PDB file of C-alpha atoms in Angstrom:
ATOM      1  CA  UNK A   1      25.440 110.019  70.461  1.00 46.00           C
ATOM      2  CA  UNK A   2      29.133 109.179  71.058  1.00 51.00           C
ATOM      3  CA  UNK A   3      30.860 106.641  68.806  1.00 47.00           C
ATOM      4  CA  UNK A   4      31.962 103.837  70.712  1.00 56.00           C
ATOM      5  CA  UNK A   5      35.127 101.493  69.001  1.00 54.00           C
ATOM      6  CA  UNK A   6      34.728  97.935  69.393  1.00 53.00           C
ATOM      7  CA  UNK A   7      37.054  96.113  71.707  1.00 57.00           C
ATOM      8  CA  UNK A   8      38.882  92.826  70.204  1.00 55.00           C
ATOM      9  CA  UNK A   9      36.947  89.880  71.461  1.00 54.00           C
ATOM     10  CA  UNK A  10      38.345  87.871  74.023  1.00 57.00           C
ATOM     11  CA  UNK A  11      38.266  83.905  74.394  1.00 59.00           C
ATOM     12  CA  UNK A  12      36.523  83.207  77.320  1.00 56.00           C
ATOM     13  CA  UNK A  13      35.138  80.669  75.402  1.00 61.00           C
ATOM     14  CA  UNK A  14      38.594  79.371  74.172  1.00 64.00           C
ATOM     15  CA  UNK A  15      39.291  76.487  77.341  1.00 59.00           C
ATOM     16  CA  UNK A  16      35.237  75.534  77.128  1.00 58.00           C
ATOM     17  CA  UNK A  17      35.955  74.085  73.853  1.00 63.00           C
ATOM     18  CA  UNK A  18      39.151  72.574  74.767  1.00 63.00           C
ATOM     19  CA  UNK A  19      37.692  70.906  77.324  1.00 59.00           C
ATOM     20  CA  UNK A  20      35.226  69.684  75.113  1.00 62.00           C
ATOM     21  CA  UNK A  21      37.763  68.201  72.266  1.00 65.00           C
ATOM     22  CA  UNK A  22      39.471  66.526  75.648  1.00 57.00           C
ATOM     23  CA  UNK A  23      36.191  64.612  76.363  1.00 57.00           C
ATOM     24  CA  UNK A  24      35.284  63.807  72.560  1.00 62.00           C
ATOM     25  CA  UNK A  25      38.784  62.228  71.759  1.00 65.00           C
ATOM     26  CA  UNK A  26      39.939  60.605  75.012  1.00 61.00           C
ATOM     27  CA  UNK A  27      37.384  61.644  77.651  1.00 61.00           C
ATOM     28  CA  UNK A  28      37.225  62.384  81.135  1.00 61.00           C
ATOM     29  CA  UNK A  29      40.500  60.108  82.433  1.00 67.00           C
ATOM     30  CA  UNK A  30      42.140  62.089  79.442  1.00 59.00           C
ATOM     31  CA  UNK A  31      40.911  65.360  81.170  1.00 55.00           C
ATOM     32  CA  UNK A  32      42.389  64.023  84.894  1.00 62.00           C
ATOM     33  CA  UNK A  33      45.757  63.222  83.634  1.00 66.00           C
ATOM     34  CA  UNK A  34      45.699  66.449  81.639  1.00 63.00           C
ATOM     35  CA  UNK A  35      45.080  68.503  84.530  1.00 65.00           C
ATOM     36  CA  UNK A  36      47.139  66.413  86.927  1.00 71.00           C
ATOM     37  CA  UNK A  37      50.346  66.834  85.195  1.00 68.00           C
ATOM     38  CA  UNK A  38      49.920  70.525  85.333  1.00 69.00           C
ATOM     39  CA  UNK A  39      49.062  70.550  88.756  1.00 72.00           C
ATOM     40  CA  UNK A  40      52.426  68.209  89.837  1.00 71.00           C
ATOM     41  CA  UNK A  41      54.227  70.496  87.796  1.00 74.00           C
ATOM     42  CA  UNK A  42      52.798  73.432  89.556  1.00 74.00           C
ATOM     43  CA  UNK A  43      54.087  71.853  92.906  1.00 74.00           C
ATOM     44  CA  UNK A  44      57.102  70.752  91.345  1.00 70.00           C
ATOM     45  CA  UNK A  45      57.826  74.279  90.913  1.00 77.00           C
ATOM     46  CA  UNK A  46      56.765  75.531  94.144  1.00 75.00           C
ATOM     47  CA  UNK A  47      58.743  73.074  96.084  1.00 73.00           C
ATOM     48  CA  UNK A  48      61.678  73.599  93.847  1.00 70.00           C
ATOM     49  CA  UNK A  49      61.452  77.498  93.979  1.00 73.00           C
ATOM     50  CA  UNK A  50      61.660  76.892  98.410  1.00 74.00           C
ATOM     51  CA  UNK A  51      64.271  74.511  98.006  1.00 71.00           C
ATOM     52  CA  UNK A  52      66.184  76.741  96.303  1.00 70.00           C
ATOM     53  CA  UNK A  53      65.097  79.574  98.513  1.00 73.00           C
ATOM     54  CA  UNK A  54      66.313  77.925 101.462  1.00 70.00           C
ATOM     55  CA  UNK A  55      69.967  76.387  99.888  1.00 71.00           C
ATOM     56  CA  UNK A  56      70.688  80.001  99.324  1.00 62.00           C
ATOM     57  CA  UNK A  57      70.166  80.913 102.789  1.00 64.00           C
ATOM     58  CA  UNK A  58      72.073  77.896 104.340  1.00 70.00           C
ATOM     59  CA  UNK A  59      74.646  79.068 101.941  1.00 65.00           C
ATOM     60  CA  UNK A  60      74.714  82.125 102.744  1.00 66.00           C
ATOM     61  CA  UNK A  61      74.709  81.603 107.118  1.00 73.00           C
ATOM     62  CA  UNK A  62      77.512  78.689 106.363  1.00 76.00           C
ATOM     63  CA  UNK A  63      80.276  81.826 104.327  1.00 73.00           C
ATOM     64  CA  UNK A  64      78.958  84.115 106.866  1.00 71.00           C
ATOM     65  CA  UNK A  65      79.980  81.236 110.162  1.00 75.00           C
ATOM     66  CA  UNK A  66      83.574  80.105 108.048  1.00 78.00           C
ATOM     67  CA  UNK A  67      84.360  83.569 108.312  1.00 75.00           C
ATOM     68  CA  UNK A  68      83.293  84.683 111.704  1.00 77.00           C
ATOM     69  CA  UNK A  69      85.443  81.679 112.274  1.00 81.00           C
ATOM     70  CA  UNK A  70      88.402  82.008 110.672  1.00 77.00           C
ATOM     71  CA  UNK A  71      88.956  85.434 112.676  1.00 79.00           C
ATOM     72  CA  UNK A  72      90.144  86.573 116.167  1.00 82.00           C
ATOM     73  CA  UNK A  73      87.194  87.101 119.092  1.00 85.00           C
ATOM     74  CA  UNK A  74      88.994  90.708 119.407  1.00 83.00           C
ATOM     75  CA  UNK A  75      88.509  91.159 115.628  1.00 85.00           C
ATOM     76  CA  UNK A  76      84.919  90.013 115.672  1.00 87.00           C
ATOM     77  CA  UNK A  77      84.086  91.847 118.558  1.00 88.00           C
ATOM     78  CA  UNK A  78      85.369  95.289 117.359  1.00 85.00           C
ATOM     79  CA  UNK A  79      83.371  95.019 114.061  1.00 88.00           C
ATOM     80  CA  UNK A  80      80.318  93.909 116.177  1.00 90.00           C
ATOM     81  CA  UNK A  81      80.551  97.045 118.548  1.00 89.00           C
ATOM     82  CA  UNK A  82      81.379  99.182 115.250  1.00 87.00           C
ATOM     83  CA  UNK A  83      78.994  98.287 113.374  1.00 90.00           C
ATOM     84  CA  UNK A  84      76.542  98.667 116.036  1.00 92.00           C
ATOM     85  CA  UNK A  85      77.856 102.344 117.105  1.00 89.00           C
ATOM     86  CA  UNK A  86      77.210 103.709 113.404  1.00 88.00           C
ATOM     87  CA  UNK A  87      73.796 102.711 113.130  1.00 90.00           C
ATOM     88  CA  UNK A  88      73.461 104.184 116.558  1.00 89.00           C
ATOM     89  CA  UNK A  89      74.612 107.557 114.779  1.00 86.00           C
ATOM     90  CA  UNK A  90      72.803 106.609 111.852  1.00 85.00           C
ATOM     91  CA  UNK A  91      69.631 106.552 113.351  1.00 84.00           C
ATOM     92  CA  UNK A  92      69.891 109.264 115.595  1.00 80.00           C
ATOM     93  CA  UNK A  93      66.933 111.500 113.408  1.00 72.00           C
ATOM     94  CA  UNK A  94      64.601 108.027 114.487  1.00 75.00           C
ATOM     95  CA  UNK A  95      65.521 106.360 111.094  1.00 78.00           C
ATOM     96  CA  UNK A  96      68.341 104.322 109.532  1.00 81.00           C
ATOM     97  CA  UNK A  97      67.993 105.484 105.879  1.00 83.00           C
ATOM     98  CA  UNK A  98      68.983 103.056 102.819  1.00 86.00           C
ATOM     99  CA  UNK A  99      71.815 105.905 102.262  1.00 84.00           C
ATOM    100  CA  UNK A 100      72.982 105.761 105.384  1.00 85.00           C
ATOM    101  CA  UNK A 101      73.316 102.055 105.163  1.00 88.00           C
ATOM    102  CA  UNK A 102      74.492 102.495 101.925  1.00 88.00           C
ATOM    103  CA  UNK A 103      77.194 104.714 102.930  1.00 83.00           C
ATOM    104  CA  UNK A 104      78.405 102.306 105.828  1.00 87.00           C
ATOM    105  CA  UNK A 105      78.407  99.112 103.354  1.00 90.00           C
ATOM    106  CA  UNK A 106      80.784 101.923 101.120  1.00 86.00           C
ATOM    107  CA  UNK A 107      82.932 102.389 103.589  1.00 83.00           C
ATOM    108  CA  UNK A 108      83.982  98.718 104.539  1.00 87.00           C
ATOM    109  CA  UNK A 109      84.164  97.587 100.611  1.00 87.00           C
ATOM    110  CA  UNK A 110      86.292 101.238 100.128  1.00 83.00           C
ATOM    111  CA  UNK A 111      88.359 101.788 103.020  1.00 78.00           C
ATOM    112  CA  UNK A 112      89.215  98.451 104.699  1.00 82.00           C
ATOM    113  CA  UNK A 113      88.345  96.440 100.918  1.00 85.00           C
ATOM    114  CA  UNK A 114      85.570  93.925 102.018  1.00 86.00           C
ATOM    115  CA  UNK A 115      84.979  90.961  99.950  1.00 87.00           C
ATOM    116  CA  UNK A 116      81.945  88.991  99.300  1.00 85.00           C
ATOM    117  CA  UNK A 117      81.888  86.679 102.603  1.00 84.00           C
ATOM    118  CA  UNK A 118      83.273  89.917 104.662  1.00 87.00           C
ATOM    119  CA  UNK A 119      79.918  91.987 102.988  1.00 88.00           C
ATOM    120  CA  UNK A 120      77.880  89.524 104.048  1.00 89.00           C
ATOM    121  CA  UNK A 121      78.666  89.412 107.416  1.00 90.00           C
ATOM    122  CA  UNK A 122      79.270  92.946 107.583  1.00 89.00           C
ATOM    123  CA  UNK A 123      74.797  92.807 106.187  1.00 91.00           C
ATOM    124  CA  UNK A 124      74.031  90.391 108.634  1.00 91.00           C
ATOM    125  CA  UNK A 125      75.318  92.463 111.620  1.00 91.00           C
ATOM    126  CA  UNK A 126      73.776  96.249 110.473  1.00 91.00           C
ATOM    127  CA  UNK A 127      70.206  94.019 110.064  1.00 91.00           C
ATOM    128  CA  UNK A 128      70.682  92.516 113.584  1.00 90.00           C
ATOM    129  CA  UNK A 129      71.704  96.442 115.117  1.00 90.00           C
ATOM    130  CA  UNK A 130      68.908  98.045 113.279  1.00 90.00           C
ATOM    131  CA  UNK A 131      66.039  95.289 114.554  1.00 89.00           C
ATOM    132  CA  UNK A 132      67.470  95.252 118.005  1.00 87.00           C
ATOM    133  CA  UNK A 133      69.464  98.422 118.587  1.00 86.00           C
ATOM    134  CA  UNK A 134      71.572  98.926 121.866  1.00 87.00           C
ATOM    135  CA  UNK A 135      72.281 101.949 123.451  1.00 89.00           C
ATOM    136  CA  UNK A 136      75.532 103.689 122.707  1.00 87.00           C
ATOM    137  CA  UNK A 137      76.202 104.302 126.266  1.00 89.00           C
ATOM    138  CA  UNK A 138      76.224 100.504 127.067  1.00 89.00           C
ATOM    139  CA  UNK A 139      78.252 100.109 123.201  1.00 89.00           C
ATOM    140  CA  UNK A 140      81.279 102.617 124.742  1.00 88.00           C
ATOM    141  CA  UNK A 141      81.153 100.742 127.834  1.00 88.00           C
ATOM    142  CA  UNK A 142      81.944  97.163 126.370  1.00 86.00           C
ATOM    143  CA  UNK A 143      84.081  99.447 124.083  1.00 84.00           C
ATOM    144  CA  UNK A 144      86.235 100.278 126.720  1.00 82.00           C
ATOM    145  CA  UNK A 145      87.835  97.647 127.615  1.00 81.00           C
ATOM    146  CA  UNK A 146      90.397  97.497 124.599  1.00 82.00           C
ATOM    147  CA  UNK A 147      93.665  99.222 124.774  1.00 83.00           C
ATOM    148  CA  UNK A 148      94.105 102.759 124.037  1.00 86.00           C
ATOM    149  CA  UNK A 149      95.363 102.479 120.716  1.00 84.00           C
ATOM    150  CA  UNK A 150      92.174 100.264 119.937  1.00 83.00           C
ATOM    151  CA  UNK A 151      89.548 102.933 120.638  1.00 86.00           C
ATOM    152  CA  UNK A 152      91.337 105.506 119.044  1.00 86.00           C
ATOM    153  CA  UNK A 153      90.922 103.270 115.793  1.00 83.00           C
ATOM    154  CA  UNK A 154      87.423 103.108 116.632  1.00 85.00           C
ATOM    155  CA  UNK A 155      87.106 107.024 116.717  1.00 88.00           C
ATOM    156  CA  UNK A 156      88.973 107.361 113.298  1.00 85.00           C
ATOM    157  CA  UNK A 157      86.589 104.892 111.874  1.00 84.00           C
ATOM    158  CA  UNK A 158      83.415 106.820 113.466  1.00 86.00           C
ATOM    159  CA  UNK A 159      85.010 110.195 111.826  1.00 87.00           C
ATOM    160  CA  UNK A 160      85.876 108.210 108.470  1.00 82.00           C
ATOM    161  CA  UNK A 161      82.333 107.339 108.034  1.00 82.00           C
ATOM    162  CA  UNK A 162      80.648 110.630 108.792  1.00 85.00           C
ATOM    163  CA  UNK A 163      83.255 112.354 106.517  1.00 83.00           C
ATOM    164  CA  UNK A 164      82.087 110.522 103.495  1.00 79.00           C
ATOM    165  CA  UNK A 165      79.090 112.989 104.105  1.00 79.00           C
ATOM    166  CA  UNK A 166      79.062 116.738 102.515  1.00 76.00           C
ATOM    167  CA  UNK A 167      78.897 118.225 104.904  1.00 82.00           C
ATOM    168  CA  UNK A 168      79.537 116.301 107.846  1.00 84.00           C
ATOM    169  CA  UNK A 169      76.171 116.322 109.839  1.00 85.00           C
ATOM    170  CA  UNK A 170      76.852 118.443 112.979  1.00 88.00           C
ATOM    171  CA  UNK A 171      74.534 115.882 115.270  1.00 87.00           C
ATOM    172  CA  UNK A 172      77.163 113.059 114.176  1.00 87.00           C
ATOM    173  CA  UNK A 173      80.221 115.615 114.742  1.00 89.00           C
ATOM    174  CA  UNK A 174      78.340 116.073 118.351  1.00 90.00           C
ATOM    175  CA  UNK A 175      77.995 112.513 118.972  1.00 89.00           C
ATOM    176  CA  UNK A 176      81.675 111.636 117.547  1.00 89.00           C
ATOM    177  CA  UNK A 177      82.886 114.266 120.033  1.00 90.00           C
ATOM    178  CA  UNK A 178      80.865 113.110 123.134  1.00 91.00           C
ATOM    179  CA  UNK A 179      81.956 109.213 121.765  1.00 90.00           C
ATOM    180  CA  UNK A 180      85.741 110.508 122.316  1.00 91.00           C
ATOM    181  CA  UNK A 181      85.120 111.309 125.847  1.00 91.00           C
ATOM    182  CA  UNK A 182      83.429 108.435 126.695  1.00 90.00           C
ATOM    183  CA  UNK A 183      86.150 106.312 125.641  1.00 89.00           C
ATOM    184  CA  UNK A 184      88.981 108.632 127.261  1.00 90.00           C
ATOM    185  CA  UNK A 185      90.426 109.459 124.669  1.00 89.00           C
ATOM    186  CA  UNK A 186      93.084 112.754 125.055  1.00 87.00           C
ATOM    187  CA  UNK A 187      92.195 116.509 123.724  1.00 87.00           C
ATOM    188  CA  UNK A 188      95.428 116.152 121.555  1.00 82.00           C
ATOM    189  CA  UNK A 189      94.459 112.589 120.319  1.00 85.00           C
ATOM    190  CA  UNK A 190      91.224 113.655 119.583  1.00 88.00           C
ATOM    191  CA  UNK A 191      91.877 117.015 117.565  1.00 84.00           C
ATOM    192  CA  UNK A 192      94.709 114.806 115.384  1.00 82.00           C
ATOM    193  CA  UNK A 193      91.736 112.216 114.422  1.00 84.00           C
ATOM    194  CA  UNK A 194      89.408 115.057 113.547  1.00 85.00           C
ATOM    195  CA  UNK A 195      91.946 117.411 111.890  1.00 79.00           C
ATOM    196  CA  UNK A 196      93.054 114.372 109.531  1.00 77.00           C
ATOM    197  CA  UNK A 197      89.009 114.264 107.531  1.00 80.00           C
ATOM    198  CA  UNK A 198      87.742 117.543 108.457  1.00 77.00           C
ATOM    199  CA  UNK A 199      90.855 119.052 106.353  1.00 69.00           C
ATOM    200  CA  UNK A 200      91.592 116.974 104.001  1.00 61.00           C
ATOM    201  CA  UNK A 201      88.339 117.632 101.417  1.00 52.00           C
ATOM    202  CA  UNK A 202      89.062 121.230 102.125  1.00 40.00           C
ATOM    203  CA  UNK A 203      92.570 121.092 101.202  1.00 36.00           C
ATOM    204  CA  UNK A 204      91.986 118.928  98.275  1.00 41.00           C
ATOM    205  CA  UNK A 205      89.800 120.846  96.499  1.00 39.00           C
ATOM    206  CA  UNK A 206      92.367 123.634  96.160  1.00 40.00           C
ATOM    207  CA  UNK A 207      90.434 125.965  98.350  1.00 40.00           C
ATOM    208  CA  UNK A 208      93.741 126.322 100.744  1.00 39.00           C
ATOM    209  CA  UNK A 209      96.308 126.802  97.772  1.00 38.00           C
ATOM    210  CA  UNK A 210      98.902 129.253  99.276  1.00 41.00           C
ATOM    211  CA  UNK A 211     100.406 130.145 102.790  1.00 38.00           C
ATOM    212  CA  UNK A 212      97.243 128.405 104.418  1.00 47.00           C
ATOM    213  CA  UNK A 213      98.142 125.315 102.647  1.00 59.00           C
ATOM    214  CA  UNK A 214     100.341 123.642 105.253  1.00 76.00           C
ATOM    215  CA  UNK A 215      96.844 124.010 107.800  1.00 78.00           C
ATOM    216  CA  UNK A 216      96.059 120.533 107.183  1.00 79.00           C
ATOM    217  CA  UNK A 217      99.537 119.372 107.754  1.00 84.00           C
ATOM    218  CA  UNK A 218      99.446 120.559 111.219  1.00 85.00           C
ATOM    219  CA  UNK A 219      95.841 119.544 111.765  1.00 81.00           C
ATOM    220  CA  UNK A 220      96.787 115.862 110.878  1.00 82.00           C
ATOM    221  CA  UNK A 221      99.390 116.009 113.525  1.00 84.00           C
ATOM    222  CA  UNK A 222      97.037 117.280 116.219  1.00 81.00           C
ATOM    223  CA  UNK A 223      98.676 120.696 116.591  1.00 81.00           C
ATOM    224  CA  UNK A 224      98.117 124.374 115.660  1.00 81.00           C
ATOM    225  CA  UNK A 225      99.275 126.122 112.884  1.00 81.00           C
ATOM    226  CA  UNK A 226     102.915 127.371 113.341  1.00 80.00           C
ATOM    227  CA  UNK A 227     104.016 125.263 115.918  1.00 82.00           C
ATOM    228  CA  UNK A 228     107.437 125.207 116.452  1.00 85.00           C
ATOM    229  CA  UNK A 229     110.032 122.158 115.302  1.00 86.00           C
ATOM    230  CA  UNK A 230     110.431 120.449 118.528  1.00 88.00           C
ATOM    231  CA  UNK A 231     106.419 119.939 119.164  1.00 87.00           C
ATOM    232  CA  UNK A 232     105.632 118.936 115.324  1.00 87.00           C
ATOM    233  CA  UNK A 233     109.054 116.127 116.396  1.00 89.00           C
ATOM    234  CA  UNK A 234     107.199 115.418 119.542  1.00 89.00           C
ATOM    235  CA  UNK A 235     103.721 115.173 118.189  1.00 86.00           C
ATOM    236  CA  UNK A 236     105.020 112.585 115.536  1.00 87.00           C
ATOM    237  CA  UNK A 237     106.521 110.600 118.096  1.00 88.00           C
ATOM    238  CA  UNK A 238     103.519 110.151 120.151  1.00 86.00           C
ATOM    239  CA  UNK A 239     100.910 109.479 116.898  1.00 84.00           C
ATOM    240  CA  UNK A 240     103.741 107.095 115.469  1.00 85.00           C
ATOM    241  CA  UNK A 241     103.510 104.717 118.703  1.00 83.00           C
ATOM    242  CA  UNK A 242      99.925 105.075 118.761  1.00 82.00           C
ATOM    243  CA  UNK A 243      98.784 104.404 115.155  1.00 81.00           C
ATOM    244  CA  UNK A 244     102.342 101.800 114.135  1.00 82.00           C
ATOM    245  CA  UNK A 245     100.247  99.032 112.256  1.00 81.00           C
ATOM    246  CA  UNK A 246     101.797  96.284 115.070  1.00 81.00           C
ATOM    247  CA  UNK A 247      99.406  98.063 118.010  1.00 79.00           C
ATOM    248  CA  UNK A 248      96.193  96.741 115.826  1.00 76.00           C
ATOM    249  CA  UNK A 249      97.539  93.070 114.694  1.00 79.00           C
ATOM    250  CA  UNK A 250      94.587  91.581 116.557  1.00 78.00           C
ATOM    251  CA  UNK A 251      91.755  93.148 114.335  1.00 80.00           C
ATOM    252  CA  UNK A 252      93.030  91.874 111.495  1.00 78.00           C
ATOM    253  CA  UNK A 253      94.360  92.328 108.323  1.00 81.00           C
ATOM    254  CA  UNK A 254      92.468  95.298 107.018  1.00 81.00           C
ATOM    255  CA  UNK A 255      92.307  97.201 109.918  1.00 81.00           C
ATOM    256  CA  UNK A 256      95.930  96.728 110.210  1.00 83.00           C
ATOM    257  CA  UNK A 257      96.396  98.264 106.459  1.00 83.00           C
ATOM    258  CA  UNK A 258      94.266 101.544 107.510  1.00 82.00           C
ATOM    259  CA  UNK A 259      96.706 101.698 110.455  1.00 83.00           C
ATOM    260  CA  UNK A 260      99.198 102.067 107.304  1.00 86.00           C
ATOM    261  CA  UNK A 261      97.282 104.410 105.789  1.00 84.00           C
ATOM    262  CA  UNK A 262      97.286 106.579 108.624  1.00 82.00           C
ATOM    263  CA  UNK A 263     100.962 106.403 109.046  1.00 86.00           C
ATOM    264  CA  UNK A 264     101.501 107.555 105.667  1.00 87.00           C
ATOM    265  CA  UNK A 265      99.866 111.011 106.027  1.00 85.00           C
ATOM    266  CA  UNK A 266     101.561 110.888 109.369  1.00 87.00           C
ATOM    267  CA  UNK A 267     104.706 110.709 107.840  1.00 89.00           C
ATOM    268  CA  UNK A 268     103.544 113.182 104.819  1.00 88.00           C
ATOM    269  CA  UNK A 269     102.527 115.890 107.174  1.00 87.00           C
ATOM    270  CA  UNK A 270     105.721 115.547 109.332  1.00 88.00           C
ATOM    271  CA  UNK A 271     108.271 115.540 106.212  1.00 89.00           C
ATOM    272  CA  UNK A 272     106.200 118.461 104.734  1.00 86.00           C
ATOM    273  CA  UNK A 273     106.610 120.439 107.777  1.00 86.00           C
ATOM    274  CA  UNK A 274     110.028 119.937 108.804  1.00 82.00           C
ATOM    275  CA  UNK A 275     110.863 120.525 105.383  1.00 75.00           C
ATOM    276  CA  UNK A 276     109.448 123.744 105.282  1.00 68.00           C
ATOM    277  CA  UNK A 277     111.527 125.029 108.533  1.00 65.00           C
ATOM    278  CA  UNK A 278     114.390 123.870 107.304  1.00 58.00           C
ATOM    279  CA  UNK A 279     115.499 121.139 109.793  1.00 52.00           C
TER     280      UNK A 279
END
């Protein structure tokens, strides 16, 4: 015969006699107002809890509308269309992951330094691509009608945000590649964009320490290894008109920074080379 412990007895009995004492000492009007004030402050809570629920949200929509406002249609219109194209890559396996949002919520806080109103919006618009996705063909085409310069931004973004992946998927390499030629963008343009991420990890890690080394120099600047001075002069020419910060003023203030950034390792990779041949 197995022993059995005793459980600890419970007080289901416990509000029976409460309710009892309520109706010996003050009775059942006692009881009423008893229960009543727990009741109102049940509701209290309730009402307070969805009041609160919804202040949040109006505050929330009215940082998300300032901002919208307070920037150019071409500025919110290229995030729109951006945002909308890498959740397009995103979910290209049938599924937006949380670390593939993840990484695109990285890369505007990271790269183009997002603040709390800018994240917001930035939230708001990956929610509204995921629950009503458009196709990237019909993206491209509204993408196309900004300047040149514009869409090549775009395509450095797009390769920016599948670099932060290691390794870059190939599908999203594919896609970047086909997104290039949709938007016209030149052979030469194209192979400068890519060279600048698809190096720079690889030369970082030390991997390319040696005569290699200068690879990603080269790469950056759209040409092949051991070009001679007067293309790597004519190659910086061309990317310094296309990516000088002034040909992106109407996207704003961060975008115009990245156009900075750019310029710097075009400037790095140029120096470094010319340097090296001696002119």
């Amino acid at each position: 015969m197995e022993y059995r412990q005793r459980q600890q007895p419970g007080c289901g009995g416990c509000l029976f006699v409460a309710l009892l004492i309520v109706l010996a000492t003050g009775g059942a009007p006692l009881l009423f107002d008893i229960l009543g004030f727990f009741l109102f402050g049940f509701l209290f809570l309730v009402v307070l809890g969805i009041a609160g629920m919804f202040g949040l949200s109006w505050w929330f929509r009215k940082q998300i509308a300032d901002y919208e406002a307070s920037q150019t249609e071409a500025h919110n219109r290229f995030v729109f269309l951006l945002v909308h194209i890498l959740v397009n890559i995103s979910a290209m396996d049938g599924e937006v992951s949380r670390a593939e949002t993840e990484t695109i919520y990285r890369f505007f806080r990271t790269r183009l330094g997002y603040g709390h109103s800018q994240m917001l919006w930035v939230k708001e618009l990956v929610r509204e691509a995921m629950a009503a996705p458009l196709a990237l063909d019909v993206l491209l085409r509204e993408f196309s009608g900004f300047s040149y310069e514009i869409r090549l931004v775009l395509l450095d973004l797009v390769y920016q945000v599948i670099y932060t992946k290691s390794p870059p998927p190939q599908a999203e390499l594919d896609v970047a590649g086909s997104i290039a030629a949709a938007l016209g963008i030149a052979e030469y343009d194209h192979m400068a964009v890519r060279g600048r991420y698809a190096f720079s990890g690889y030369y970082r890690s030390g991997a390319a320490a040696g005569a290699g080394g200068d690879e990603r120099y080269y790469r950056v600047l759209g040409l092949e290894p051991g070009a001679s001075p007067e293309e790597i002069k004519k190659a910086y020419r061309n990317l310094s008109k296309k990516y000088h910060p002034d040909m992106v003023t109407s996207l704003g203030e961060e975008f115009r920074r990245d156009a900075e950034e750019k310029m710097k390792e075009i400037n790095e990779a140029y120096d470094r080379l010319i340097r090296r041949q001696g002119r």
